[in-house]
Amino acid sequence: MRKLPPIMVACLALAAAAACGSDSGSTPAASGSAPAAGGGAAKPLEGVKVEVAAKWTGDEQANFEKVLKAFEEKTGAKVTYASTGEDTGAYLGPRIQGGNPPDVAILPQPGLVQQYADENALKPLSAEVQAQIDQNYTPYWKELGSAKGQVYGVLVKAAHKSLVWYRQSAYDDAGAQPASTWDDLIKNAQTLSDSGVSPFALCAASGWTLTDLFENVYLSTAGPENYDKLSKHEIPWTDASVKTALEKLAQIFGKKEFMLGGSSGALQTDFPTCVTQVYAQKKAAMVIEADFVAASLGQSGAKVGEEAKIMPFPKAGDTAPVILGGDVAVVMKDNKGAQALVEYLASKEGGEVWAKQPGYLSPNRNVSPDNYPDELTKQLAQTIISAGESVRYDMSDLAPSAFGGTDGKGEWKDLQDFLRNPSDVKGAQEKLEADAAKAFKK
């Protein structure tokens, strides 16, 4: 996710099922000869120094450092952490050019894997790391971390982007129930509107929220195979599958009473103001966004799991959509310590250490939901496991930034324009295709 870190807090009660698959929990480079604490024999990485750089600060940094400490205790390595701040590229660029990159970097989006691979700034992951990826991730995630026929990265931290947050009191007052299908969601919207509350607070001034909405509908209606093709621009945005998804969105965009302030109000509301409108101001009933909504409840007084509840993004087609954002670990200096650290982060054992900290969600399918400290994160983890091969990464973050990641341009602007005029599906498709074709040619 390009804007905010995922922060999960205690909430919904949902029984968490055990994760599928199994793993010994040990990593070849970090196990074997490592004795129990106080054993006296040398650990496999005794005296090895590793520097890792990531964007995290504050609590997220402190939680990650607990994972690094567990790695140190297991291997004998000494790990130092450097925060890149929000602009990872601005931090890493000068260090790469100066010939002194960190041993390991954790990148906020997969597009940077391709960029740095093209610059010969990355080292291929070792066979041991790839073995952990093969054991703990679906093939899609291995492909996502690959470039030029080599595996360079592994997703180690996720943000769950397939959620609808709703205000329980608004649902109770209207007599509505959480929706499992898109048609049910639209019926709920009408019920809520009839009860006198705006169904949705859309954060449409932040164009990325509209790409998130489109991607969930598209994955559900078009399926994972078409999702992959569209994300690579292997099929055009004028394809019939895109038309179907936009027509679904028009069921919301085309009814001004469904959006707080109508289309103009939605387009003037950024994220996280839309969260405030639902929970603090109580002007709307729902906000469609990721798990990090929990971090924006602020002074609203709404407690997650009580007044602030979630439902999985309702199925608009045959696929229950699960879309993730997240952070990818790469090796920038090919040494034993760097490869061992990434191997540990990709392992079941490393994932379980991290999962016990708040604000973390693992894309590793063998990290059991039972490891998480709260019910919301257990629920989110189980949806990732249950979705299996259908889980996908945020499409706009996979696209060239000129199309998928720039305010006032490309997909962000085209979907905002579609919200203004949802009757012109064909025109929206043509604009999207023209902008995508231009960006993907570069």
XYZ file of C-alpha atoms in Angstrom:
442
model
C 0.000 0.000 0.000
C 1.441 3.283 -0.975
C 0.047 5.596 1.710
C -0.292 4.113 5.135
C 1.023 1.126 7.069
C -1.454 -1.567 8.044
C -2.251 -1.364 11.742
C -4.542 -4.022 13.128
C -6.091 -3.833 16.584
C -8.299 -6.102 18.688
C -11.755 -6.647 17.351
C -14.072 -9.084 15.647
C -14.859 -12.452 17.129
C -14.478 -15.075 14.451
C -13.168 -18.574 14.952
C -9.773 -18.857 13.325
C -9.070 -22.096 11.505
C -5.657 -23.662 11.553
C -3.382 -22.910 8.631
C -2.928 -25.503 5.936
C 0.381 -27.179 5.238
C 3.321 -27.663 7.496
C 6.884 -26.527 7.882
C 9.653 -27.525 10.183
C 9.985 -23.857 11.108
C 13.748 -23.903 10.725
C 15.828 -22.373 7.984
C 18.847 -24.293 6.663
C 21.293 -21.421 7.059
C 19.904 -20.545 10.468
C 19.506 -23.982 12.028
C 21.315 -27.270 12.102
C 24.390 -26.482 14.158
C 22.715 -23.808 16.278
C 22.657 -25.068 19.879
C 20.167 -24.214 22.563
C 20.775 -20.998 24.456
C 23.790 -21.288 26.708
C 25.095 -24.318 24.820
C 28.583 -22.946 24.236
C 29.099 -24.141 20.640
C 29.419 -21.462 17.978
C 26.260 -20.457 16.189
C 26.298 -20.564 12.352
C 26.493 -16.794 11.861
C 28.527 -15.852 14.920
C 30.309 -12.564 14.221
C 28.424 -11.876 10.970
C 26.986 -8.362 10.658
C 23.822 -7.646 8.632
C 22.196 -4.303 7.875
C 18.512 -4.235 6.897
C 16.640 -1.130 5.723
C 12.854 -0.652 5.685
C 10.369 2.201 5.932
C 9.080 1.372 9.410
C 9.388 3.691 12.393
C 7.823 3.791 15.872
C 5.825 0.729 16.890
C 6.263 -0.998 13.533
C 10.034 -0.662 13.810
C 10.005 -1.905 17.417
C 7.946 -4.946 16.435
C 10.222 -5.764 13.497
C 13.273 -5.446 15.739
C 11.799 -8.209 17.922
C 11.885 -10.457 14.850
C 15.478 -9.421 14.181
C 16.380 -10.205 17.799
C 14.922 -13.704 17.446
C 17.051 -14.189 14.324
C 20.137 -12.955 16.190
C 19.533 -15.340 19.086
C 19.076 -18.247 16.697
C 22.085 -17.591 14.471
C 24.563 -15.427 16.373
C 24.425 -12.714 13.704
C 24.342 -9.028 14.625
C 21.633 -7.116 12.770
C 21.350 -3.337 12.549
C 18.193 -1.624 11.315
C 18.006 1.557 9.224
C 14.722 3.359 8.543
C 14.340 4.593 4.969
C 11.369 6.807 5.812
C 8.363 6.874 3.486
C 10.425 7.522 0.331
C 12.367 4.289 0.081
C 13.773 5.146 -3.349
C 15.194 8.458 -2.154
C 17.019 6.647 0.651
C 18.300 3.679 -1.333
C 19.235 5.523 -4.543
C 22.295 7.388 -3.210
C 23.476 4.342 -1.277
C 23.236 2.144 -4.371
C 25.053 4.743 -6.463
C 27.722 5.060 -3.785
C 28.318 1.308 -3.783
C 27.170 0.930 -0.171
C 23.604 -0.416 -0.148
C 22.218 -2.212 2.907
C 22.617 -5.985 2.895
C 18.836 -6.417 2.870
C 16.136 -3.928 1.901
C 12.393 -4.266 2.369
C 10.618 -2.521 -0.487
C 7.085 -1.091 -0.179
C 5.929 -2.356 -3.595
C 6.940 -5.053 -6.099
C 7.495 -2.536 -8.905
C 10.718 -1.543 -7.183
C 11.969 -5.124 -7.510
C 11.836 -4.791 -11.290
C 13.380 -1.317 -11.176
C 16.339 -2.318 -9.020
C 16.809 -5.579 -10.934
C 17.085 -3.533 -14.138
C 19.747 -1.437 -12.389
C 21.629 -4.610 -11.349
C 21.215 -3.527 -7.724
C 19.757 -6.846 -6.494
C 21.215 -10.289 -5.890
C 19.224 -13.437 -6.776
C 17.814 -15.238 -3.759
C 19.633 -18.393 -2.771
C 18.283 -21.885 -3.286
C 17.587 -22.061 0.456
C 15.464 -18.899 0.354
C 13.618 -20.143 -2.717
C 12.895 -23.415 -0.934
C 11.130 -21.449 1.810
C 9.159 -19.506 -0.806
C 8.114 -22.728 -2.559
C 7.028 -24.260 0.741
C 5.169 -21.286 2.198
C 3.792 -19.261 -0.714
C 1.682 -19.884 -3.790
C 3.510 -19.665 -7.163
C 1.957 -16.243 -7.789
C 4.069 -14.667 -5.038
C 7.270 -16.191 -6.416
C 6.518 -14.722 -9.825
C 5.749 -11.360 -8.234
C 9.229 -11.241 -6.709
C 10.969 -12.246 -9.935
C 12.583 -10.295 -12.767
C 14.596 -11.325 -15.815
C 14.132 -15.004 -14.964
C 15.582 -14.666 -11.454
C 13.873 -14.657 -8.054
C 14.848 -11.494 -6.195
C 12.141 -10.807 -3.619
C 9.662 -12.307 -1.184
C 6.581 -10.648 0.293
C 7.074 -10.601 4.067
C 4.367 -8.221 5.336
C 0.863 -7.685 3.987
C -1.998 -5.186 4.053
C -5.482 -6.635 3.489
C -7.410 -4.529 0.980
C -10.613 -6.522 0.521
C -12.788 -5.168 3.312
C -15.911 -3.117 3.903
C -16.032 -1.350 7.265
C -19.496 -0.581 8.625
C -21.017 1.205 11.590
C -22.996 -1.280 13.650
C -25.536 1.233 14.995
C -26.417 2.371 11.466
C -26.995 -1.233 10.415
C -29.056 -1.912 13.538
C -31.219 1.177 13.015
C -31.909 0.221 9.391
C -32.370 -3.478 10.103
C -29.544 -4.411 7.723
C -27.205 -7.413 7.871
C -23.639 -7.784 6.548
C -23.571 -8.623 2.847
C -21.910 -11.665 1.291
C -22.636 -10.719 -2.332
C -22.458 -7.475 -4.298
C -26.208 -7.594 -4.913
C -26.760 -7.833 -1.158
C -24.451 -4.838 -0.649
C -26.490 -2.771 -3.104
C -29.714 -3.852 -1.363
C -28.179 -2.845 1.960
C -27.301 0.534 0.490
C -30.910 1.084 -0.490
C -32.140 -0.016 2.938
C -29.709 2.322 4.672
C -30.609 5.195 2.360
C -34.315 4.641 3.023
C -33.587 4.786 6.771
C -32.101 8.269 6.353
C -28.361 7.608 6.418
C -25.934 7.820 3.494
C -24.709 4.275 2.806
C -21.146 5.087 1.716
C -18.504 7.647 2.587
C -16.221 7.391 -0.434
C -12.682 8.729 -0.155
C -12.607 9.600 -3.851
C -10.349 12.656 -3.526
C -7.672 10.027 -2.819
C -7.723 8.347 -6.218
C -6.020 5.188 -4.981
C -9.132 4.258 -3.004
C -11.059 3.993 -6.285
C -8.394 1.715 -7.754
C -8.764 -0.509 -4.681
C -12.528 -0.619 -5.189
C -12.226 -1.413 -8.895
C -9.636 -4.142 -8.280
C -11.844 -5.999 -5.817
C -14.810 -5.935 -8.160
C -12.656 -6.881 -11.147
C -10.930 -9.819 -9.410
C -14.323 -11.124 -8.333
C -16.062 -10.752 -11.710
C -13.191 -11.432 -14.120
C -11.219 -13.979 -12.098
C -7.512 -14.272 -11.242
C -6.329 -15.100 -14.783
C -7.838 -11.977 -16.327
C -6.674 -9.947 -13.322
C -3.101 -10.991 -14.094
C -3.504 -10.171 -17.765
C -4.962 -6.728 -17.112
C -2.284 -5.945 -14.522
C 0.372 -6.580 -17.215
C -1.677 -4.861 -19.938
C -1.892 -8.146 -21.827
C -5.577 -7.420 -22.395
C -6.843 -3.884 -23.033
C -8.962 -1.812 -20.696
C -11.582 -1.820 -23.458
C -12.078 -5.554 -22.797
C -15.591 -6.726 -21.941
C -14.385 -7.885 -18.518
C -13.559 -4.283 -17.583
C -16.983 -3.162 -18.782
C -18.633 -5.656 -16.433
C -16.690 -4.355 -13.433
C -17.360 -0.695 -14.237
C -21.058 -1.416 -14.612
C -21.008 -2.862 -11.087
C -19.342 0.302 -9.760
C -21.964 2.390 -11.555
C -24.589 0.810 -9.300
C -23.063 2.926 -6.520
C -21.674 5.862 -8.484
C -24.939 6.308 -10.370
C -27.059 6.896 -7.273
C -26.091 10.134 -5.573
C -28.075 9.225 -2.475
C -25.752 6.237 -1.980
C -22.726 8.529 -1.472
C -22.380 11.105 1.287
C -22.530 14.477 -0.468
C -23.241 12.828 -3.816
C -20.495 12.494 -6.391
C -19.154 15.986 -5.713
C -18.963 15.311 -1.980
C -17.200 12.005 -2.566
C -14.657 13.640 -4.861
C -13.879 16.268 -2.235
C -13.322 13.717 0.548
C -9.876 12.260 1.068
C -8.673 9.346 3.120
C -8.987 9.183 6.122
C -11.685 11.913 6.292
C -14.184 9.349 5.017
C -13.475 7.229 8.112
C -14.216 10.241 10.312
C -17.495 10.780 8.456
C -18.636 7.247 9.245
C -17.499 6.824 12.839
C -16.993 10.247 14.406
C -19.601 12.306 12.558
C -21.994 9.369 11.983
C -22.987 10.794 8.610
C -22.572 7.544 6.681
C -22.741 3.826 7.334
C -19.828 2.282 5.417
C -16.308 2.943 4.166
C -14.672 0.598 1.668
C -10.973 0.296 2.461
C -8.189 -1.805 3.895
C -7.304 -3.051 7.366
C -5.512 0.218 8.157
C -8.889 1.921 8.626
C -8.484 0.712 12.205
C -5.614 3.162 12.655
C -7.812 6.076 11.548
C -10.644 5.665 14.034
C -8.840 8.185 16.236
C -11.101 10.097 18.586
C -14.313 8.683 17.123
C -14.945 6.528 20.178
C -15.758 3.585 17.909
C -14.160 0.362 19.096
C -13.168 -2.192 16.519
C -15.397 -5.220 16.870
C -18.187 -3.234 18.518
C -19.282 -0.080 16.665
C -16.612 -0.483 13.980
C -17.026 -3.820 12.229
C -15.861 -5.348 8.984
C -17.207 -7.667 6.342
C -15.098 -9.340 3.646
C -15.508 -7.554 0.324
C -18.724 -9.077 -1.060
C -18.478 -11.361 -4.069
C -19.448 -9.538 -7.265
C -18.804 -12.661 -9.350
C -17.465 -16.191 -8.918
C -14.287 -15.291 -6.981
C -14.206 -14.125 -3.369
C -11.662 -11.310 -3.761
C -8.611 -11.086 -1.530
C -6.174 -8.362 -2.574
C -3.023 -7.542 -0.653
C -0.578 -4.709 -0.564
C 2.663 -5.166 1.256
C 6.434 -5.183 1.577
C 9.016 -7.249 -0.307
C 12.397 -8.297 1.112
C 15.365 -8.275 -1.304
C 19.104 -8.901 -1.016
C 21.413 -6.078 -2.120
C 24.720 -7.593 -0.951
C 25.219 -11.261 -1.698
C 26.573 -12.598 1.550
C 25.726 -15.410 3.943
C 24.095 -13.159 6.520
C 21.823 -11.340 4.052
C 20.538 -14.551 2.469
C 20.007 -16.156 5.886
C 17.966 -13.200 7.146
C 15.655 -13.232 4.112
C 15.386 -17.010 4.453
C 14.277 -16.545 8.065
C 11.735 -13.846 7.148
C 10.268 -16.160 4.490
C 10.024 -19.099 6.872
C 7.108 -20.296 8.972
C 9.197 -19.734 12.112
C 10.048 -16.113 11.287
C 6.466 -15.389 10.283
C 5.142 -16.760 13.548
C 7.505 -14.623 15.631
C 6.318 -11.534 13.735
C 2.657 -12.556 13.839
C 2.644 -12.399 17.624
C 3.248 -8.628 17.397
C 0.363 -6.193 16.758
C 0.098 -4.494 13.386
C 1.377 -7.410 11.313
C -0.281 -9.694 8.765
C 1.648 -12.503 7.067
C 1.184 -13.570 3.441
C 2.827 -16.889 4.408
C 0.123 -19.546 4.105
C 1.743 -21.747 6.761
C 1.615 -19.133 9.511
C -1.399 -20.224 11.534
C -4.007 -17.570 12.406
C -3.697 -18.797 16.003
C -0.446 -16.834 16.291
C -2.097 -13.424 16.005
C -2.885 -11.398 19.136
C -6.389 -10.264 18.120
C -9.483 -11.603 16.411
C -9.469 -9.192 13.465
C -6.018 -10.228 12.332
C -6.895 -13.899 12.833
C -9.909 -13.393 10.586
C -7.906 -11.564 7.931
C -5.190 -14.225 7.960
C -7.760 -16.947 7.499
C -9.243 -15.214 4.443
C -5.770 -15.207 2.859
C -5.337 -18.918 3.539
C -8.859 -19.761 2.378
C -8.455 -17.813 -0.870
C -5.489 -20.041 -1.789
C -4.321 -19.517 -5.373
C -6.747 -16.634 -5.957
C -4.997 -14.070 -3.713
C -3.579 -11.181 -5.732
C -1.465 -8.061 -5.218
C -2.822 -4.525 -5.616
C -3.018 -4.044 -9.402
C -2.310 -0.320 -9.473
C 0.913 -0.883 -7.520
C 2.028 -3.353 -10.188
C 1.500 -0.831 -13.000
C 3.917 1.901 -14.077
C 3.459 4.764 -11.630
C 2.392 7.126 -14.425
C -0.718 4.977 -14.803
C -1.352 3.346 -11.429
C 0.227 5.631 -8.856
C 0.072 9.319 -9.740
C -2.411 11.818 -8.343
C -4.398 13.551 -11.075
C -3.235 11.207 -13.828
C -3.878 7.787 -15.305
C -6.118 5.343 -13.516
C -6.647 7.585 -10.480
C -8.043 10.433 -12.592
C -9.919 8.188 -15.025
C -11.848 6.492 -12.207
C -12.575 9.863 -10.607
C -13.947 11.034 -13.961
C -16.032 7.857 -14.162
C -17.485 8.589 -10.738
C -18.539 11.997 -12.102
C -20.176 10.411 -15.150
C -20.895 6.731 -14.471
C -23.227 6.425 -17.458
C -20.277 6.625 -19.869
C -18.716 3.201 -19.355
C -17.323 3.066 -22.894
C -15.705 6.494 -22.554
C -14.116 5.494 -19.247
C -12.703 2.336 -20.791
C -11.238 4.265 -23.712
C -9.539 6.776 -21.386
C -8.143 3.987 -19.220
C -6.814 2.128 -22.251
C -5.209 5.230 -23.759
C -3.447 6.073 -20.512
C -2.389 2.472 -19.866
C -1.009 2.038 -23.386
C 1.068 5.189 -23.025
C 2.472 4.219 -19.599
C 3.258 0.584 -20.450
C 5.186 1.560 -23.603
C 7.762 3.495 -21.593
